[in-house]
Short mmCIF file of C-alpha atoms and ligand atoms in Angstrom, two decimals:
data_model
loop_
_atom_site.label_atom_id
_atom_site.label_comp_id
_atom_site.label_asym_id
_atom_site.label_seq_id
_atom_site.Cartn_x
_atom_site.Cartn_y
_atom_site.Cartn_z
CA MET A 170 298.32 82.68 183.02
CA SER A 171 295.95 79.96 181.87
CA THR A 172 295.33 76.88 184.00
CA PRO A 173 298.32 74.51 183.93
CA GLN A 174 297.80 71.32 181.97
CA THR A 175 300.81 69.26 182.98
CA ARG A 176 302.62 68.28 186.17
CA GLU A 177 305.58 70.41 185.12
CA GLN A 178 303.37 73.47 184.64
CA TRP A 179 301.74 72.95 188.05
CA GLN A 180 305.18 72.55 189.60
CA GLN A 181 306.29 75.80 187.98
CA LEU A 182 303.28 77.56 189.45
CA ALA A 183 304.04 75.98 192.83
CA ASP A 184 307.63 77.19 192.68
CA ASN A 185 306.38 80.76 192.27
CA LEU A 186 303.61 80.58 194.84
CA THR A 187 303.73 82.76 197.95
CA PHE A 188 302.42 81.22 201.14
CA ASN A 189 300.77 83.23 203.87
CA GLY A 190 300.61 81.58 207.27
CA GLN A 191 299.20 84.45 209.31
CA ALA A 192 295.99 84.75 211.25
CA PHE A 193 293.34 87.16 209.96
CA ILE A 194 291.59 89.22 212.62
CA ASN A 195 289.47 92.33 212.17
CA GLY A 196 290.41 92.73 208.52
CA GLN A 197 294.17 92.33 209.02
CA TYR A 198 296.74 89.61 208.72
CA GLN A 199 298.83 89.24 211.87
CA ASN A 200 301.10 86.85 213.72
CA ALA A 201 299.94 84.91 216.74
CA THR A 202 300.03 87.09 219.86
CA GLU A 203 302.62 84.87 221.49
CA GLY A 204 304.59 84.67 218.25
CA ASP A 205 304.26 80.89 218.07
CA THR A 206 304.35 79.13 214.74
CA PHE A 207 304.29 75.58 213.41
CA ALA A 208 305.71 74.17 210.22
CA CYS A 209 303.25 73.48 207.43
CA ILE A 210 304.64 70.34 205.78
CA SER A 211 303.57 69.05 202.38
CA PRO A 212 302.80 65.31 202.47
CA ILE A 213 303.78 65.15 198.80
CA ASN A 214 307.50 65.35 199.56
CA GLY A 215 307.94 66.21 203.22
CA GLN A 216 309.05 69.77 202.47
CA VAL A 217 308.13 72.70 204.69
CA LEU A 218 305.84 75.02 202.74
CA THR A 219 305.79 77.82 205.30
CA GLU A 220 305.52 78.60 208.99
CA VAL A 221 301.97 79.12 210.19
CA ALA A 222 300.76 81.23 213.11
CA SER A 223 299.94 78.95 216.01
CA CYS A 224 297.12 80.88 217.63
CA GLY A 225 296.16 80.47 221.25
CA PRO A 226 293.69 81.79 223.82
CA ALA A 227 294.87 85.42 223.46
CA ASP A 228 294.18 85.32 219.73
CA ALA A 229 290.82 83.69 220.35
CA ASN A 230 289.93 86.47 222.79
CA GLN A 231 290.93 89.14 220.32
CA ALA A 232 289.07 87.55 217.42
CA VAL A 233 285.91 87.01 219.48
CA ALA A 234 285.97 90.62 220.71
CA CYS A 235 286.34 91.90 217.14
CA ALA A 236 283.68 89.53 215.84
CA ARG A 237 281.32 90.67 218.61
CA ALA A 238 281.98 94.33 217.90
CA ALA A 239 281.35 93.80 214.19
CA PHE A 240 278.13 91.99 215.00
CA GLU A 241 276.93 94.72 217.34
CA SER A 242 277.79 97.43 214.81
CA GLY A 243 275.23 95.98 212.46
CA ALA A 244 277.50 96.66 209.47
CA TRP A 245 276.83 93.18 208.17
CA ARG A 246 273.80 91.79 209.96
CA HIS A 247 271.67 94.87 209.30
CA ALA A 248 272.63 94.96 205.64
CA ALA A 249 269.71 94.03 203.41
CA PRO A 250 269.71 90.34 202.49
CA THR A 251 270.21 91.32 198.85
CA GLU A 252 273.32 93.23 199.82
CA ARG A 253 274.79 90.30 201.74
CA LYS A 254 273.84 88.12 198.80
CA GLN A 255 275.74 90.29 196.32
CA THR A 256 278.82 90.45 198.54
CA LEU A 257 278.90 86.68 198.97
CA ILE A 258 278.41 86.11 195.27
CA ARG A 259 281.42 88.36 194.66
CA PHE A 260 283.30 86.21 197.18
CA ALA A 261 282.36 83.04 195.27
CA ASP A 262 283.37 84.67 191.98
CA LEU A 263 286.73 85.66 193.44
CA MET A 264 287.30 82.08 194.54
CA LEU A 265 286.74 80.93 190.98
CA ALA A 266 288.94 83.71 189.63
CA HIS A 267 291.72 82.34 191.89
CA GLN A 268 290.92 78.70 191.27
CA ASP A 269 294.42 77.64 190.22
CA GLU A 270 296.07 79.18 193.25
CA LEU A 271 293.48 77.81 195.69
CA ALA A 272 293.59 74.35 194.14
CA LEU A 273 297.36 74.31 194.27
CA LEU A 274 297.44 75.43 197.91
CA GLU A 275 295.00 72.67 198.82
CA THR A 276 296.96 70.00 196.97
CA LEU A 277 300.37 71.03 198.31
CA ASP A 278 299.01 71.35 201.82
CA MET A 279 297.12 68.07 202.19
CA GLY A 280 298.12 65.89 199.26
CA LYS A 281 294.93 65.45 197.27
CA PRO A 282 295.22 65.21 193.47
CA ILE A 283 295.20 68.54 191.65
CA ARG A 284 292.51 67.12 189.38
CA ASP A 285 290.19 66.98 192.42
CA SER A 286 291.14 70.23 194.11
CA LEU A 287 290.65 72.04 190.81
CA GLY A 288 287.68 70.03 189.52
CA ILE A 289 285.82 69.47 192.78
CA ASP A 290 287.00 71.37 195.85
CA VAL A 291 287.24 74.89 194.46
CA PRO A 292 284.06 74.83 192.36
CA ALA A 293 282.05 73.03 195.05
CA ALA A 294 283.18 75.49 197.72
CA ALA A 295 282.35 78.45 195.48
CA ARG A 296 278.99 76.88 194.62
CA ALA A 297 278.19 76.40 198.31
CA ILE A 298 278.74 80.09 198.89
CA ARG A 299 276.89 81.22 195.78
CA TRP A 300 273.91 78.87 196.29
CA THR A 301 273.49 79.92 199.90
CA ALA A 302 273.91 83.59 199.03
CA GLU A 303 271.26 83.32 196.36
CA ALA A 304 268.87 81.77 198.85
CA ILE A 305 269.16 84.34 201.61
CA ASP A 306 266.80 86.93 200.11
CA LYS A 307 264.19 84.24 199.45
CA VAL A 308 263.65 82.81 202.91
CA PHE A 309 260.61 84.17 204.70
CA GLY A 310 259.45 84.24 208.28
CA GLU A 311 255.98 83.11 209.34
CA VAL A 312 252.78 84.79 210.42
CA ALA A 313 251.01 82.68 213.03
CA PRO A 314 247.31 81.83 212.66
CA THR A 315 245.86 84.07 215.36
CA PRO A 316 242.52 85.38 216.61
CA HIS A 317 241.38 88.57 214.90
CA ASN A 318 242.88 90.93 217.50
CA GLN A 319 246.39 89.46 217.58
CA ILE A 320 249.43 89.24 215.35
CA GLY A 321 252.09 86.55 215.78
CA LEU A 322 255.34 86.90 213.88
CA VAL A 323 257.92 84.12 213.75
CA THR A 324 261.25 85.45 212.54
CA ARG A 325 264.82 84.32 212.36
CA GLU A 326 267.74 86.32 213.70
CA PRO A 327 271.46 85.62 213.39
CA VAL A 328 272.76 83.81 216.45
CA GLY A 329 275.78 86.14 216.87
CA VAL A 330 279.41 85.03 216.97
CA VAL A 331 279.96 81.69 215.26
CA ALA A 332 283.15 79.63 215.65
CA ALA A 333 283.65 77.10 212.86
CA ILE A 334 286.19 74.35 213.50
CA VAL A 335 286.89 72.27 210.42
CA PRO A 336 288.97 69.25 209.33
CA TRP A 337 291.71 68.75 206.78
CA ASN A 338 290.18 66.34 204.28
CA PHE A 339 288.20 68.94 202.30
CA PRO A 340 289.54 72.06 203.97
CA MET A 341 287.90 74.67 201.77
CA LEU A 342 284.69 72.80 201.11
CA MET A 343 283.98 71.97 204.75
CA ALA A 344 284.71 75.60 205.61
CA ALA A 345 282.37 76.80 202.85
CA TRP A 346 279.52 74.61 204.11
CA LYS A 347 279.78 76.45 207.43
CA ILE A 348 280.70 80.00 206.53
CA ALA A 349 278.19 80.32 203.68
CA PRO A 350 275.01 80.01 205.79
CA ALA A 351 276.67 81.64 208.81
CA LEU A 352 277.61 84.76 206.87
CA ALA A 353 274.51 84.82 204.69
CA SER A 354 272.31 84.95 207.77
CA GLY A 355 274.26 87.90 209.22
CA ASN A 356 276.59 86.37 211.80
CA SER A 357 280.23 87.14 212.54
CA VAL A 358 282.46 84.11 211.96
CA ILE A 359 285.76 82.83 213.29
CA LEU A 360 287.09 80.01 211.14
CA LYS A 361 289.59 77.60 212.73
CA PRO A 362 291.08 75.42 210.00
CA SER A 363 292.85 72.19 210.83
CA GLU A 364 296.50 72.55 211.74
CA LYS A 365 297.11 70.00 208.98
CA SER A 366 295.69 72.17 206.19
CA PRO A 367 295.42 75.88 207.09
CA LEU A 368 296.55 77.53 203.84
CA THR A 369 293.35 77.90 201.82
CA ALA A 370 291.36 79.21 204.80
CA ILE A 371 294.01 81.89 205.33
CA ARG A 372 293.89 82.85 201.65
CA LEU A 373 290.08 82.96 201.65
CA ALA A 374 290.16 85.70 204.28
CA ALA A 375 291.71 88.16 201.82
CA LEU A 376 289.22 87.20 199.12
CA ALA A 377 286.32 87.70 201.53
CA GLN A 378 287.64 91.13 202.37
CA GLU A 379 288.11 91.98 198.71
CA ALA A 380 284.50 90.94 198.11
CA GLY A 381 283.38 93.50 200.67
CA ILE A 382 282.77 91.55 203.86
CA PRO A 383 283.37 94.11 206.63
CA ALA A 384 286.31 93.89 209.03
CA GLY A 385 285.65 91.63 212.00
CA VAL A 386 282.88 89.70 210.29
CA PHE A 387 285.13 86.97 208.93
CA ASN A 388 288.25 85.98 210.88
CA VAL A 389 290.62 83.04 210.47
CA LEU A 390 292.62 81.58 213.35
CA PRO A 391 295.07 78.85 212.38
CA GLY A 392 296.37 76.69 215.19
CA TYR A 393 295.95 73.47 217.10
CA GLY A 394 292.72 72.04 218.39
CA HIS A 395 293.88 71.74 221.98
CA THR A 396 294.97 75.40 222.04
CA VAL A 397 292.96 77.82 219.93
CA GLY A 398 290.19 75.32 219.11
CA LYS A 399 289.61 74.62 222.77
CA ALA A 400 289.75 78.33 223.62
CA LEU A 401 287.00 79.06 221.11
CA ALA A 402 284.90 76.12 222.27
CA LEU A 403 285.14 77.24 225.89
CA HIS A 404 284.69 80.94 225.15
CA MET A 405 281.87 82.65 227.01
CA ASP A 406 281.15 85.01 224.13
CA VAL A 407 280.93 82.52 221.28
CA ASP A 408 277.24 81.88 220.64
CA CYS A 409 277.47 78.97 218.29
CA LEU A 410 280.09 76.33 217.59
CA VAL A 411 279.91 74.42 214.33
CA PHE A 412 282.26 71.55 213.72
CA THR A 413 283.28 68.96 211.21
CA GLY A 414 285.78 66.38 212.38
CA SER A 415 286.11 63.22 214.41
CA THR A 416 283.49 61.85 216.77
CA ALA A 417 285.97 61.94 219.67
CA VAL A 418 286.53 65.68 219.33
CA ALA A 419 282.83 66.28 218.66
CA ARG A 420 282.02 64.68 222.01
CA GLN A 421 284.61 66.89 223.72
CA LEU A 422 283.08 70.02 222.19
CA MET A 423 279.71 69.22 223.73
CA ILE A 424 281.45 69.04 227.10
CA TYR A 425 283.18 72.40 226.52
CA ALA A 426 279.83 73.98 225.65
CA GLY A 427 278.30 72.55 228.82
CA GLU A 428 281.24 73.78 230.88
CA SER A 429 281.00 77.30 229.46
CA ASN A 430 277.97 79.17 228.14
CA MET A 431 275.81 76.43 226.60
CA LYS A 432 276.70 77.73 223.17
CA ARG A 433 274.81 75.93 220.42
CA VAL A 434 276.89 73.02 219.16
CA TRP A 435 276.39 71.50 215.72
CA LEU A 436 278.50 68.52 214.81
CA GLU A 437 279.38 66.69 211.63
CA ALA A 438 281.47 63.75 212.74
CA GLY A 439 282.77 60.39 211.65
CA GLY A 440 281.35 57.56 209.58
CA LYS A 441 281.72 53.90 208.66
CA SER A 442 279.30 53.81 205.80
CA PRO A 443 277.82 50.57 204.46
CA ASN A 444 277.55 50.05 200.72
CA ILE A 445 275.07 47.18 200.20
CA VAL A 446 275.22 45.30 196.91
CA PHE A 447 272.43 42.83 196.23
CA ALA A 448 272.84 40.12 193.61
CA ASP A 449 270.19 41.83 191.47
CA ALA A 450 272.09 45.14 191.26
CA PRO A 451 271.25 46.64 187.86
CA ASP A 452 274.86 46.85 186.74
CA LEU A 453 277.51 44.98 188.73
CA GLN A 454 280.36 46.59 186.84
CA LYS A 455 279.06 50.06 187.70
CA ALA A 456 278.54 49.00 191.32
CA ALA A 457 282.13 47.74 191.49
CA THR A 458 283.55 50.87 189.87
CA GLU A 459 281.71 53.05 192.36
CA ALA A 460 282.56 50.79 195.31
CA ALA A 461 286.23 51.31 194.45
CA ALA A 462 285.80 55.07 194.10
CA ALA A 463 283.82 55.14 197.35
CA VAL A 464 286.87 54.03 199.29
CA ALA A 465 289.75 55.41 197.23
CA PHE A 466 288.59 58.90 196.28
CA ASN A 467 290.49 61.52 198.29
CA GLN A 468 292.78 58.69 199.56
CA GLY A 469 289.81 57.35 201.52
CA GLU A 470 289.95 60.46 203.70
CA VAL A 471 286.23 61.03 203.32
CA CYS A 472 283.66 60.99 206.11
CA THR A 473 281.16 59.24 203.82
CA ALA A 474 283.69 56.73 202.43
CA GLY A 475 281.96 53.45 201.66
CA THR A 476 284.32 51.43 203.85
CA ARG A 477 282.00 48.51 204.60
CA LEU A 478 281.10 46.75 201.38
CA LEU A 479 278.22 44.38 202.11
CA VAL A 480 277.90 41.90 199.25
CA GLU A 481 275.25 39.20 198.77
CA GLU A 482 277.03 35.86 199.10
CA SER A 483 275.86 34.52 195.72
CA ILE A 484 277.92 37.16 193.87
CA ARG A 485 280.63 37.86 196.44
CA ILE A 486 283.61 36.17 194.74
CA ARG A 487 282.72 37.57 191.31
CA PHE A 488 282.07 41.02 192.68
CA ILE A 489 285.31 41.19 194.67
CA ALA A 490 287.23 40.46 191.49
CA LEU A 491 285.50 43.38 189.79
CA VAL A 492 286.28 45.70 192.71
CA ALA A 493 289.92 44.60 192.84
CA ASP A 494 290.14 45.35 189.14
CA ALA A 495 288.49 48.76 189.55
CA LEU A 496 290.92 49.68 192.34
CA LYS A 497 293.76 49.47 189.82
CA GLN A 498 292.52 52.84 188.53
CA TRP A 499 293.25 54.29 191.97
CA GLN A 500 296.92 53.56 192.39
CA PRO A 501 298.70 56.53 193.98
CA GLY A 502 300.47 59.02 191.75
CA HIS A 503 302.07 62.44 192.06
CA PRO A 504 299.30 64.84 193.15
CA LEU A 505 300.41 67.56 190.71
CA ASP A 506 300.03 65.19 187.76
CA PRO A 507 296.56 65.90 186.31
CA ALA A 508 296.18 62.17 185.56
CA THR A 509 296.53 61.17 189.23
CA SER A 510 293.38 59.88 190.93
CA CYS A 511 294.81 59.06 194.36
CA GLY A 512 297.31 61.36 196.04
CA ALA A 513 299.26 61.51 199.28
CA VAL A 514 297.87 60.88 202.75
CA VAL A 515 297.71 64.08 204.80
CA ASP A 516 300.55 63.54 207.30
CA GLN A 517 302.75 61.03 209.09
CA ALA A 518 300.28 60.43 211.92
CA GLN A 519 297.46 59.62 209.49
CA PHE A 520 299.78 57.48 207.40
CA ASP A 521 300.85 55.49 210.47
CA ARG A 522 297.22 55.09 211.49
CA ILE A 523 296.25 53.65 208.11
CA MET A 524 299.21 51.26 208.03
CA SER A 525 298.46 50.10 211.57
CA TYR A 526 294.85 49.30 210.63
CA ILE A 527 296.10 47.29 207.65
CA ASP A 528 298.16 45.26 210.14
CA ILE A 529 295.19 44.95 212.46
CA GLY A 530 293.08 43.61 209.58
CA ARG A 531 295.65 40.90 208.91
CA GLN A 532 295.91 40.04 212.60
CA GLU A 533 292.14 39.86 212.92
CA GLY A 534 292.11 37.17 210.24
CA ALA A 535 290.73 39.13 207.30
CA THR A 536 292.05 38.16 203.86
CA LEU A 537 294.13 40.79 202.11
CA VAL A 538 292.98 40.68 198.47
CA SER A 539 294.98 43.61 197.11
CA GLY A 540 297.02 46.67 198.13
CA GLY A 541 298.26 47.20 201.66
CA GLN A 542 301.66 48.65 200.74
CA ARG A 543 303.37 51.98 201.03
CA VAL A 544 304.47 53.14 197.57
CA MET A 545 306.57 55.94 196.02
CA GLN A 546 308.68 56.12 199.16
CA ALA A 547 311.63 57.66 197.30
CA SER A 548 309.53 60.80 196.72
CA GLY A 549 309.61 61.55 200.44
CA GLY A 550 305.81 61.59 200.29
CA LEU A 551 303.17 59.53 202.08
CA PHE A 552 301.45 57.24 199.58
CA VAL A 553 299.36 54.15 200.41
CA GLN A 554 297.88 51.66 197.97
CA PRO A 555 294.11 51.26 198.14
CA THR A 556 293.60 48.11 200.18
CA LEU A 557 290.91 45.45 199.86
CA PHE A 558 290.09 42.96 202.61
CA ASP A 559 287.68 40.05 202.21
CA GLY A 560 286.39 37.72 204.90
CA VAL A 561 285.65 40.56 207.27
CA ASN A 562 282.99 40.41 209.94
CA ASN A 563 281.34 43.46 211.37
CA GLN A 564 282.89 42.99 214.80
CA MET A 565 286.46 43.33 213.53
CA ARG A 566 288.11 46.65 214.24
CA ILE A 567 288.66 47.33 210.53
CA ALA A 568 284.86 47.12 210.11
CA SER A 569 283.78 49.01 213.20
CA GLU A 570 286.36 51.79 213.57
CA GLU A 571 286.83 54.73 211.24
CA ILE A 572 290.26 54.39 209.59
CA PHE A 573 290.03 57.43 207.34
CA GLY A 574 292.16 55.88 204.64
CA PRO A 575 291.69 53.73 201.52
CA VAL A 576 290.90 50.47 203.30
CA LEU A 577 287.84 48.51 202.16
CA SER A 578 286.27 45.66 204.15
CA VAL A 579 284.04 43.16 202.35
CA ILE A 580 281.34 41.53 204.49
CA GLY A 581 279.07 38.84 203.04
CA PHE A 582 275.32 38.53 203.71
CA THR A 583 272.48 36.28 202.56
CA THR A 584 269.21 38.14 203.25
CA ALA A 585 268.08 41.76 203.11
CA ASP A 586 267.31 41.70 206.84
CA GLU A 587 270.81 40.51 207.60
CA ALA A 588 272.31 43.23 205.40
CA ILE A 589 270.25 45.90 207.17
CA ARG A 590 271.17 44.52 210.60
CA ILE A 591 274.89 44.58 209.77
CA ALA A 592 274.64 48.01 208.14
CA ASN A 593 272.96 49.53 211.20
CA ASP A 594 275.26 47.79 213.66
CA SER A 595 277.56 50.80 213.98
CA ILE A 596 277.92 53.79 216.27
CA TYR A 597 277.87 55.88 213.09
CA GLY A 598 275.03 56.82 210.76
CA LEU A 599 276.35 59.22 208.17
CA ALA A 600 275.66 57.58 204.80
CA ALA A 601 274.74 54.30 203.14
CA ALA A 602 274.11 52.95 199.66
CA VAL A 603 271.98 50.14 198.31
CA TRP A 604 272.23 48.50 194.89
CA THR A 605 269.24 46.48 193.59
CA SER A 606 266.92 46.37 190.58
CA GLU A 607 263.87 45.85 192.74
CA LEU A 608 262.11 49.10 193.55
CA SER A 609 260.42 47.92 196.73
CA LYS A 610 263.58 46.32 198.07
CA ALA A 611 265.51 49.51 197.34
CA HIS A 612 263.06 51.69 199.23
CA LYS A 613 262.43 49.26 202.07
CA THR A 614 266.17 49.00 202.62
CA ALA A 615 266.69 52.76 202.31
CA ARG A 616 263.98 53.33 204.92
CA ALA A 617 265.48 50.82 207.31
CA LEU A 618 268.99 52.30 207.12
CA ARG A 619 269.83 54.62 209.99
CA ALA A 620 271.84 57.16 208.02
CA GLY A 621 271.58 60.83 207.07
CA SER A 622 272.13 60.14 203.36
CA VAL A 623 271.08 57.02 201.47
CA TRP A 624 272.01 56.48 197.85
CA ILE A 625 270.21 54.05 195.57
CA ASN A 626 272.16 52.47 192.70
CA HIS A 627 275.02 54.94 192.97
CA TYR A 628 277.44 56.17 195.62
CA ASP A 629 277.81 59.69 196.98
CA GLY A 630 275.04 61.64 195.28
CA GLY A 631 273.42 64.93 196.23
CA ASP A 632 274.19 68.61 195.86
CA MET A 633 273.57 71.90 197.64
CA THR A 634 269.82 71.33 197.54
CA ALA A 635 269.94 68.35 199.89
CA PRO A 636 270.83 68.42 203.60
CA PHE A 637 273.95 66.58 204.70
CA GLY A 638 274.68 65.19 208.13
CA GLY A 639 274.50 62.20 210.37
CA PHE A 640 272.34 60.02 212.58
CA LYS A 641 273.74 58.62 215.83
CA GLN A 642 277.38 59.48 216.61
CA SER A 643 277.91 60.91 213.14
CA GLY A 644 276.57 64.18 214.48
CA ASN A 645 273.59 66.48 214.67
CA GLY A 646 272.24 69.28 212.53
CA ARG A 647 272.68 69.51 208.79
CA ASP A 648 274.98 71.31 206.39
CA LYS A 649 273.84 72.41 202.91
CA SER A 650 270.29 73.15 201.72
CA LEU A 651 267.94 75.64 203.39
CA HIS A 652 268.01 73.47 206.53
CA ALA A 653 271.54 74.74 207.19
CA PHE A 654 270.11 78.12 208.20
CA ASP A 655 268.58 76.47 211.29
CA LYS A 656 272.02 76.24 212.85
CA TYR A 657 272.93 79.87 212.40
CA THR A 658 269.71 81.56 213.45
CA GLU A 659 267.54 81.87 216.54
CA LEU A 660 263.77 81.73 216.14
CA LYS A 661 261.92 84.66 217.66
CA ALA A 662 258.19 84.87 218.33
CA THR A 663 256.89 88.44 218.43
CA TRP A 664 253.30 88.67 219.65
CA LEU A 665 251.09 91.69 219.41
CA VAL A 666 247.64 92.10 220.95
CA LEU A 667 245.72 94.85 219.16
CA ASP A 668 243.80 97.46 221.21
P1 NAD B 190 289.70 66.06 214.21
O1 NAD B 190 288.48 65.84 215.03
O2 NAD B 190 290.99 65.53 214.67
O3 NAD B 190 289.94 67.62 214.00
C1 NAD B 190 288.93 68.44 213.45
C2 NAD B 190 289.17 69.86 213.91
O4 NAD B 190 288.99 69.91 215.33
C3 NAD B 190 290.57 70.39 213.63
O5 NAD B 190 290.50 71.74 213.24
C4 NAD B 190 291.25 70.25 214.98
O6 NAD B 190 292.31 71.16 215.16
C5 NAD B 190 290.09 70.55 215.92
N1 NAD B 190 290.26 70.04 217.27
C6 NAD B 190 290.93 68.92 217.68
N2 NAD B 190 290.86 68.81 219.02
C7 NAD B 190 290.15 69.86 219.48
C8 NAD B 190 289.75 70.31 220.77
N3 NAD B 190 290.07 69.64 221.88
N4 NAD B 190 289.01 71.44 220.87
C9 NAD B 190 288.67 72.14 219.77
N5 NAD B 190 289.03 71.77 218.52
C10 NAD B 190 289.76 70.65 218.38
O7 NAD B 190 289.32 65.53 212.76
P2 NAD B 190 290.25 65.49 211.48
O8 NAD B 190 291.26 64.42 211.68
O9 NAD B 190 290.70 66.86 211.14
O10 NAD B 190 289.22 65.05 210.34
C11 NAD B 190 288.85 63.73 210.15
C12 NAD B 190 287.50 63.48 210.79
O11 NAD B 190 286.55 64.38 210.27
C13 NAD B 190 286.98 62.10 210.47
O12 NAD B 190 286.45 61.53 211.64
C14 NAD B 190 285.85 62.37 209.47
O13 NAD B 190 284.85 61.40 209.43
C15 NAD B 190 285.36 63.67 209.92
N6 NAD B 190 284.62 64.36 208.87
C16 NAD B 190 283.27 64.41 208.96
C17 NAD B 190 282.53 65.03 207.97
C18 NAD B 190 281.04 65.14 208.07
O14 NAD B 190 280.49 65.97 207.38
N7 NAD B 190 280.39 64.34 208.89
C19 NAD B 190 283.18 65.58 206.87
C20 NAD B 190 284.56 65.50 206.79
C21 NAD B 190 285.27 64.88 207.81
#
């Protein structure tokens, strides 16, 4: 069947979709050892899609033992890099071959528009796997500069058993950023998707197996963070824990690692990214269009969302009008309608959180310019209008705390130094943008910003070639690019003194 073009066609496909909620351990789908399940509820209409295995410590133990055995067997890690490359490329190709099904699962599970899950999530996840696979037979070790009678080799080895705990906002893509370099460099992986969006991770397991990844090398454990997530993080035989999620959980994972085996911990955490618009921005309309997208794309459930809009006072009123206008393009619609740009919020808890922050903004004295309402309530789904606040100062909770919803705070400034000071006055340091026509001002500002990604005259650029991650409490380590291999490998120095 060709890719659906209308909401009705997507709905028809959804009606015929089979959902698998089982764990995948050692090449087999299975229920949780204790038989526990939880309901996987679609935020589009509140309907239960399926029951999902709620894994716990026993499942974690089993998966880790299988992952360890697979690692020790060498079936994957000793395979030539070209062989791992070909297998992973097959995996990426299979993802694309199943793009409609994967996109639909993602949309039904967490509410994002089908246009995005099909146009962004699936291809970007497949590209992450393909790009990384293509790189793995092109990364070399080093030969140290030594005296004549010595040889020093610096090589990289897979770290062993990797547990990857990921969030619900880009379930497949965040998983791909972890599993691609982990698998490419020869590790065994246990993927723990968010309890709010487990379906694509579970489906990927079968595709990985079909591509030829050996049993035990790629396992998927659905379940809650405080049960199976915690069990993996505390496990004495997990060598490396990679995470994308909130800063609060990231902090807890460092404690678990310290309390257990000092496993390596790599964290991609929260953000409160500043988007700085100077009066001399080259194109104010473009800046406004992108400022709106920066907070409304994916319902604002984006770690790099440009939630603090810093605008030079001389253009503030004019610019806010442009942004308010641009936000009209982001009014919520049915996620299966290909025309929809803004879908449903992931679940009731997240919905309540967003609505409570909108109340907090009002109580703090910010001016509500537009949005702020629940819409499409009759659908049974969770839909929030993109919301624009003016008159915000950086100390307000809506400016300092990560909301993870489509709520934009406008903060005025008068000098570049003031803008930089406000931008950096955050516990986070994930991303930032600066809009100006002046080359020196652009680069001076970019240099001064304490953030892992800085965009000049656009928002949210980059691709697999560039590292992604945060300064400060936005995390450590980097996903994407060749730098990602650092997280999944140990460096070994082998020294030989010649007779
Ligand atoms: P979360 O921290 O609540 O959960 C993330 C994952 O951690 C889930 O799989 C969850 O089950 C698990 N978890 C929760 N408690 C745990 C525990 N005690 N032990 C082990 N695992 C546990 O985050 P979320 O709500 O799923 O996602 C939103 C957050 O993710 C936001 O803060 C966002 O900024 C962040 N995020 C960051 C990036 C990035 O690259 N920096 C990307 C996307 C999302």
